[in-house]
Coordinates of N, CA and C in Angstrom, one line a residue:
X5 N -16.4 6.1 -3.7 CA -16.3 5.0 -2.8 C -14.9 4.8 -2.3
X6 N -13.6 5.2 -3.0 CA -12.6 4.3 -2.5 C -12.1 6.2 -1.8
X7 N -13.0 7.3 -2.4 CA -12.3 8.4 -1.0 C -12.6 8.1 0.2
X8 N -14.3 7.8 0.4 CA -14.5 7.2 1.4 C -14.1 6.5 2.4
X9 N -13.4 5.1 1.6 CA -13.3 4.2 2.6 C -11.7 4.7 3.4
X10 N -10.7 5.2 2.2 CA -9.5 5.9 2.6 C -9.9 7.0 3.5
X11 N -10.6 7.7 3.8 CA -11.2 8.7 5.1 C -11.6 7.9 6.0
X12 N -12.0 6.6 6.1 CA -12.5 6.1 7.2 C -11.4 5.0 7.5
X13 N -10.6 4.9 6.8 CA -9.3 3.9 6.8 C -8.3 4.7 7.9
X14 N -8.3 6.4 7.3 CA -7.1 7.2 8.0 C -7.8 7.9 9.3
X15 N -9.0 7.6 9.7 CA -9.7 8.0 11.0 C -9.8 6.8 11.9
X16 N -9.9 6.0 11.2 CA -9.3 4.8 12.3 C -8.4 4.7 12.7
X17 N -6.7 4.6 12.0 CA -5.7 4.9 12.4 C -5.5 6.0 13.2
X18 N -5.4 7.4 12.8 CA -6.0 8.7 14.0 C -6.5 8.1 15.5
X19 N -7.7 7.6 15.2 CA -8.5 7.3 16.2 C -7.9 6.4 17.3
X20 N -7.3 5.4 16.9 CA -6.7 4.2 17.7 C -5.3 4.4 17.9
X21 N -5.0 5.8 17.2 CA -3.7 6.3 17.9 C -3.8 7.1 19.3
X22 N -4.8 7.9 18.8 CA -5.5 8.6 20.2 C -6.6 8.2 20.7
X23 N -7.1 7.1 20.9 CA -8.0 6.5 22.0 C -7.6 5.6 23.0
X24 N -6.7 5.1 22.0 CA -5.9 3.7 22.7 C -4.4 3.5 22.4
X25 N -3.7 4.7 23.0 CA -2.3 4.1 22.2 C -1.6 2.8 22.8
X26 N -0.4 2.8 21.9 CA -0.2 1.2 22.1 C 1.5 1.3 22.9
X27 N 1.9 1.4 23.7 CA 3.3 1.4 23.7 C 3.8 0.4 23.1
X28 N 5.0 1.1 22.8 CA 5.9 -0.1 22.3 C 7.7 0.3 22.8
X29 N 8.7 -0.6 22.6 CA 9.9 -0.5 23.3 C 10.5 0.5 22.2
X30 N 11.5 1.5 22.6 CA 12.0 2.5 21.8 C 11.4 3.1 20.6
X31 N 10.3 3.6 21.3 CA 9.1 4.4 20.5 C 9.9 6.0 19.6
X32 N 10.6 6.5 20.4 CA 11.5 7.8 19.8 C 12.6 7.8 20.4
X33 N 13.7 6.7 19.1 CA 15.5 6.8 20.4 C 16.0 7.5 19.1
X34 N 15.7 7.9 17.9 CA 16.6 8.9 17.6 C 16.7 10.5 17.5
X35 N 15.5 11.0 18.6 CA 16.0 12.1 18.8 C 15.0 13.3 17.8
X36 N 13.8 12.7 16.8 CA 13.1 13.0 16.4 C 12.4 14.1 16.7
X37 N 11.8 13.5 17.8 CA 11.0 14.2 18.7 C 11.8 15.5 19.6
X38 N 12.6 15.3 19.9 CA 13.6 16.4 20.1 C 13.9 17.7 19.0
X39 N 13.9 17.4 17.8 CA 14.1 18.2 16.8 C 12.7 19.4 16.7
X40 N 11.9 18.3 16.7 CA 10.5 18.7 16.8 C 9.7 19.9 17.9
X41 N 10.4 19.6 18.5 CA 10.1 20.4 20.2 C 10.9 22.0 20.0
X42 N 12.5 21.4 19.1 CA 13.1 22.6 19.3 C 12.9 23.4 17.9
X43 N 12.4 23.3 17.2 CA 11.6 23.8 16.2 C 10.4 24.7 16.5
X44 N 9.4 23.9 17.3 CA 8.5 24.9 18.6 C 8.9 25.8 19.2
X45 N 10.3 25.3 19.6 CA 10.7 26.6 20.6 C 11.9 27.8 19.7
X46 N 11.6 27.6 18.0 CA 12.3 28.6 17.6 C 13.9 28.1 17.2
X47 N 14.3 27.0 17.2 CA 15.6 26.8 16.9 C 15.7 25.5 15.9
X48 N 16.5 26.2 15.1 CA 16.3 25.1 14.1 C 17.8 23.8 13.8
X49 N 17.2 22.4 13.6 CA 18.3 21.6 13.9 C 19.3 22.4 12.7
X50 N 20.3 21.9 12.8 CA 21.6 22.1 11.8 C 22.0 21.0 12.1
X51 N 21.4 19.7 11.9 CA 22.0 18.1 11.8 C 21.8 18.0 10.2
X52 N 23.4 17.7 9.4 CA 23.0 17.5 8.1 C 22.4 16.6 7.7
X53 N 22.6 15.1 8.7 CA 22.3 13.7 8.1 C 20.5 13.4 8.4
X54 N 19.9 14.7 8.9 CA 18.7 14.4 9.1 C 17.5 15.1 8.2
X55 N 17.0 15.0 7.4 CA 16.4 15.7 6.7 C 15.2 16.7 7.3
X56 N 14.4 17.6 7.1 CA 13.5 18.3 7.7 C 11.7 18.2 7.5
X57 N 11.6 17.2 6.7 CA 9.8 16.9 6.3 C 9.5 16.5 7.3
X58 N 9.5 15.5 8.2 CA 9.1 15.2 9.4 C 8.9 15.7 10.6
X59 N 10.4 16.1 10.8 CA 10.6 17.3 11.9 C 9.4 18.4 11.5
X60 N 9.4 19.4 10.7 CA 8.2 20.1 10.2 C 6.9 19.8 10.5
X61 N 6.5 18.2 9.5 CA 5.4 18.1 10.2 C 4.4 18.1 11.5
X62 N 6.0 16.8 12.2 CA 5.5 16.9 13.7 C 5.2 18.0 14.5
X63 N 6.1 19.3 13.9 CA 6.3 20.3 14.5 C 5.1 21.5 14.5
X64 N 4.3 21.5 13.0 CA 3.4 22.0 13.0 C 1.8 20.9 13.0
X65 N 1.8 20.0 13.8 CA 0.9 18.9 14.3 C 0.8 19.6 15.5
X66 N 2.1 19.2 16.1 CA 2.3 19.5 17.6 C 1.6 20.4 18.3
X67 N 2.0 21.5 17.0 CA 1.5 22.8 17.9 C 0.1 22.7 17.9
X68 N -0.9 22.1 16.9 CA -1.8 21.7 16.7 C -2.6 21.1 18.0
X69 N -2.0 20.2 18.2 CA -2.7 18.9 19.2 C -2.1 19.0 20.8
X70 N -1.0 20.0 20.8 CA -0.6 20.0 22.0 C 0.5 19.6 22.7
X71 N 1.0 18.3 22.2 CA 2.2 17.3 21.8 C 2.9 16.5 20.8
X72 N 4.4 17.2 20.7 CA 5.0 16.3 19.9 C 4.9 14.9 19.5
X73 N 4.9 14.7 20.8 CA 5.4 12.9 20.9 C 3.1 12.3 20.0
X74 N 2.4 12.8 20.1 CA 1.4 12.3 19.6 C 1.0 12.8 18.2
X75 N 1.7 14.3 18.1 CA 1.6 14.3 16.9 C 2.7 13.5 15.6
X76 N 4.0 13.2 16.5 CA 4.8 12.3 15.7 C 4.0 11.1 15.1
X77 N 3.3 10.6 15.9 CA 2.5 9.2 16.2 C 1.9 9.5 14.8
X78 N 1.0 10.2 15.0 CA -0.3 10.4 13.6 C 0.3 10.9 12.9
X79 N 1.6 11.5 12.7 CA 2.5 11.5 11.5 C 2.3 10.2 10.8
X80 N 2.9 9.5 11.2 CA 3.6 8.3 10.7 C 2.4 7.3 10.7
X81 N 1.6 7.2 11.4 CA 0.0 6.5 10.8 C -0.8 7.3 9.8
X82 N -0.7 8.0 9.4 CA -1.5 8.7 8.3 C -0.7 8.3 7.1
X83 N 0.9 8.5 7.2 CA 1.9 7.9 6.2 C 1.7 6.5 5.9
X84 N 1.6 5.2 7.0 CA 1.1 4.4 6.6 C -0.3 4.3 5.7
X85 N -1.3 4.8 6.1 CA -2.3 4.8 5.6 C -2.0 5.3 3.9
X86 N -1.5 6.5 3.8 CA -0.9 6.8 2.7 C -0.4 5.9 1.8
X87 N 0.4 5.6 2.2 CA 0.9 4.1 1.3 C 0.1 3.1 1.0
X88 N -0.6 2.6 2.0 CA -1.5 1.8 1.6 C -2.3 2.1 0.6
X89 N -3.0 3.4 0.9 CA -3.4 3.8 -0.3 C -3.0 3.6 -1.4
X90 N -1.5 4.5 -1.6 CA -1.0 4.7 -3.0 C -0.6 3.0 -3.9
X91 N -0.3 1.7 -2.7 CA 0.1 0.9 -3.3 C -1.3 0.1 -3.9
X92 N -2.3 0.0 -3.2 CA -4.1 0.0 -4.0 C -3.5 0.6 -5.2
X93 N -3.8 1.9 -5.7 CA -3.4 2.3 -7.0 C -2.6 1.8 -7.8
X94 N -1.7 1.3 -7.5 CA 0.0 1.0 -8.1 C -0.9 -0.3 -8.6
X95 N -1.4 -1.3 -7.8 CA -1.9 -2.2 -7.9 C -3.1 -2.8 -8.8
X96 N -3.9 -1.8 -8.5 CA -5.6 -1.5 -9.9 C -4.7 -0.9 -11.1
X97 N -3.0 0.0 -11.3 CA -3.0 0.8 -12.5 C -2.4 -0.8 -13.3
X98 N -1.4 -1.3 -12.3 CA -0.8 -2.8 -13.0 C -1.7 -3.8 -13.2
X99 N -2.4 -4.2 -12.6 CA -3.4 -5.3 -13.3 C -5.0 -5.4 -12.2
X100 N -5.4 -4.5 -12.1 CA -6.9 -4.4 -11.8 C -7.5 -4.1 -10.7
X101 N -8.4 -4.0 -10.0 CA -9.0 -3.9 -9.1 C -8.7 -4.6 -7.7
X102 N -8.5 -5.8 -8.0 CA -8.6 -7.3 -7.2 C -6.9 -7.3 -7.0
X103 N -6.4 -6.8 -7.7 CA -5.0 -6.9 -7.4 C -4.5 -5.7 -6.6
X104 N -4.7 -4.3 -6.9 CA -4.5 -3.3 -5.8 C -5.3 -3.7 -4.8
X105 N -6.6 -4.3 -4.6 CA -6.8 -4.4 -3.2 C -5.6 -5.5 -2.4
X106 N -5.9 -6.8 -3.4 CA -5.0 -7.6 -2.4 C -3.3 -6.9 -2.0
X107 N -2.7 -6.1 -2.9 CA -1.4 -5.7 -2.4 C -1.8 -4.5 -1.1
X108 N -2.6 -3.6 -0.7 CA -3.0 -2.8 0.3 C -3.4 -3.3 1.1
X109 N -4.1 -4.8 1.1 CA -4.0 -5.1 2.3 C -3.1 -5.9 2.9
X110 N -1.9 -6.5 1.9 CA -0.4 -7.3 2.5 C 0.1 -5.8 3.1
X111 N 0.2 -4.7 2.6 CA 0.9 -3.4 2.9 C 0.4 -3.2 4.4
X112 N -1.1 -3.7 4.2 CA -2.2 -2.7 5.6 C -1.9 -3.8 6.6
X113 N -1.7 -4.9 6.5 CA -1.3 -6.2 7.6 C 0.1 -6.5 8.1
X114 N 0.6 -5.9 7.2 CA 2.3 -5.9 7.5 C 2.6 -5.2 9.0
X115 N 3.3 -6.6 9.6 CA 3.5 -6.1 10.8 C 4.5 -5.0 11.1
X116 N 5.3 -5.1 10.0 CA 6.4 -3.2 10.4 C 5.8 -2.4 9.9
X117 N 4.7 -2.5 8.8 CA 4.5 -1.1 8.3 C 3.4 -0.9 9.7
X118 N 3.0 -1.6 10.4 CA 2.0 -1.8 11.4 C 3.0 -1.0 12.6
X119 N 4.2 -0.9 13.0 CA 4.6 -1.1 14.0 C 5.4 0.3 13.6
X120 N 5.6 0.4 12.4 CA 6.5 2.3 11.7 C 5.4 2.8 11.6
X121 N 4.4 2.6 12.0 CA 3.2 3.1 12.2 C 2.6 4.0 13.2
X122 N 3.3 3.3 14.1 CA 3.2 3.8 15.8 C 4.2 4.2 16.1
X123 N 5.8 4.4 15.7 CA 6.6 4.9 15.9 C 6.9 6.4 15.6
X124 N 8.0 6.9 16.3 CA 7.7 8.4 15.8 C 9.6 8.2 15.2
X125 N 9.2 8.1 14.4 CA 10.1 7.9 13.1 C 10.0 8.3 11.7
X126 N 10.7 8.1 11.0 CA 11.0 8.9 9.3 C 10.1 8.2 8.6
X127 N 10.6 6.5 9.3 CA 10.2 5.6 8.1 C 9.2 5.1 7.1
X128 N 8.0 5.7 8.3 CA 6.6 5.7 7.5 C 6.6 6.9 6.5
X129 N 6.8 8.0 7.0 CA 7.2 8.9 5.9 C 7.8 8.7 4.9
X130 N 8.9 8.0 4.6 CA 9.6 7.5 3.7 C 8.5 6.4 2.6
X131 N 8.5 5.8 3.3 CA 7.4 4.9 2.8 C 6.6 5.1 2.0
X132 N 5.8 6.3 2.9 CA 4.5 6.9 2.0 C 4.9 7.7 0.7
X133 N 6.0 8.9 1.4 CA 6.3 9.3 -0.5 C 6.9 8.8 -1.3
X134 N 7.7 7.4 -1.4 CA 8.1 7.1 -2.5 C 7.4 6.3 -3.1
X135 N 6.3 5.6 -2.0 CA 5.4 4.8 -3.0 C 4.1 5.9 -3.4
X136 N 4.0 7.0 -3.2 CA 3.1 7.4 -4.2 C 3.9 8.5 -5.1
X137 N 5.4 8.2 -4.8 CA 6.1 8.5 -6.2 C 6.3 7.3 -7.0
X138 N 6.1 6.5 -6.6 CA 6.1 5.3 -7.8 C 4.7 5.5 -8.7
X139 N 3.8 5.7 -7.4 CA 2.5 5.4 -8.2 C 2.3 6.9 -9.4
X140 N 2.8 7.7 -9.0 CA 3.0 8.8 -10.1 C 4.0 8.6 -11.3
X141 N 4.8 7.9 -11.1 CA 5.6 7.3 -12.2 C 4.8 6.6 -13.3
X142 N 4.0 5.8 -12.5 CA 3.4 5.1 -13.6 C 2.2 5.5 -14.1
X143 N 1.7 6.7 -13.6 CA 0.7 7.2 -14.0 C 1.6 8.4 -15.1
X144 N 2.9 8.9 -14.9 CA 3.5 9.2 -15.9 C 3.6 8.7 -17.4
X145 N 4.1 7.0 -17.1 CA 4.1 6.5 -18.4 C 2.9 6.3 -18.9
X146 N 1.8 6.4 -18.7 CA 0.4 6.0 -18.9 C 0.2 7.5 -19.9
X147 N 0.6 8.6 -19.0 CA 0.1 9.9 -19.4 C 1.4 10.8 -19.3
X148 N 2.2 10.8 -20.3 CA 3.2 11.7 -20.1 C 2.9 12.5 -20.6
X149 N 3.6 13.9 -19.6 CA 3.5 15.5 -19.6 C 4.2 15.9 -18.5
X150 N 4.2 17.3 -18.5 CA 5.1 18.0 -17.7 C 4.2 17.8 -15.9
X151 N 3.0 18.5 -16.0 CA 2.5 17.8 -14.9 C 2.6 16.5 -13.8
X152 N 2.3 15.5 -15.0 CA 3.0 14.3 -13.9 C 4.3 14.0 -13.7
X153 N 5.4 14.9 -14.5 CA 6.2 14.7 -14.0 C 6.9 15.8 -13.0
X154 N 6.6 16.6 -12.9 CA 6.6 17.5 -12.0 C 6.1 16.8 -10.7
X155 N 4.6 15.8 -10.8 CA 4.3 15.7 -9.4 C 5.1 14.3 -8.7
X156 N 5.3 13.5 -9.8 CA 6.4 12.8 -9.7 C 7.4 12.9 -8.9
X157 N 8.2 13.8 -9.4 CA 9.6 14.4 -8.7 C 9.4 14.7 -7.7
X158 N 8.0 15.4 -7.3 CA 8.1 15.9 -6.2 C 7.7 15.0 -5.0
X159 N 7.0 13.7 -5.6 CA 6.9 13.1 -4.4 C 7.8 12.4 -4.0
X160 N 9.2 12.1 -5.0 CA 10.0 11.4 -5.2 C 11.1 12.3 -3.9
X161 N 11.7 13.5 -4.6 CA 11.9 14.4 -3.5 C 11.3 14.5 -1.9
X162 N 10.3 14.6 -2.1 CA 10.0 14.5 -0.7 C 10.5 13.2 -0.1
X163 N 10.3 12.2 -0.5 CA 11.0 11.0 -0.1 C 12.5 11.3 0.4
X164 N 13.3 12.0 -0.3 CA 14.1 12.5 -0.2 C 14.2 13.1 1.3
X165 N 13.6 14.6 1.1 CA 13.8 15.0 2.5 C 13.2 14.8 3.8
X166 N 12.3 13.7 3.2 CA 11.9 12.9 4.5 C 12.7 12.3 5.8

């Protein structure tokens, strides 16, 4: 039940990215989308202060769907959705059912994670792996082993080069 509704949660977002998108004022001003394009065309950024998980993704979206600038978009709504996800979890592992829902949907209603949503930005990225590196954390202390911590780190990391 709850893969479900997270597939029909991250198809809505998808969907309402590409049926109806939404403008909004400085949708891509740092240049994101640019990294992205030139990655397609074979060159790769050498900007230190910018990490490459995004750039990457968009880049192999893009080539996917035809456009940067939309595949940035469902980047960063899928990431939301992600988090929302992961923070449900975080929420049912710390005190129950009723409580991960109610924190996924302050996460799912929040008007920036709503608005880094639609942006073709890091932030939802960011967002999404470190909160399901949290939620691996605590599924570490619950069940420690090399496993969870390995997947831990790595979502923690990806946060990182997000």
């Amino acid at each position: 039940a709850y893969l479900w509704s997270a597939l029909v949660t991250i198809g809505i977002f998808v969907a309402a990215q590409s049926l109806h998108p939404m403008l909004t004022h400085s949708a891509e001003n740092d240049g994101y989308l640019l990294f992205a394009e030139g990655l397609l065309a074979g060159q790769w950024p050498m900007d230190p202060h910018r990490p490459l998980l995004y750039h990457l993704m968009v880049a192999g979206l893009g080539s996917l769907v035809g456009d940067c600038f939309l595949a940035g978009k469902i980047v960063s709504s899928l990431a939301v959705a992600l988090a929302t996800l992961a923070t449900f979890f975080v929420g049912r592992r710390l005190h129950g059912t009723e409580t991960g829902l109610l924190a996924a949907v302050i996460v799912g209603t929040n008007s920036t994670a709503i608005l880094h949503g639609m942006l073709v930005c890091t932030d939802a990225l960011f967002l999404a792996t470190t909160t399901v590196g949290g939620m691996l954390l605590l599924r570490l202390l619950a069940h420690p082993g090399r496993c969870a911590l390995v997947l831990a780190g790595l979502a923690l990391a990806l946060g990182y080069f997000a």
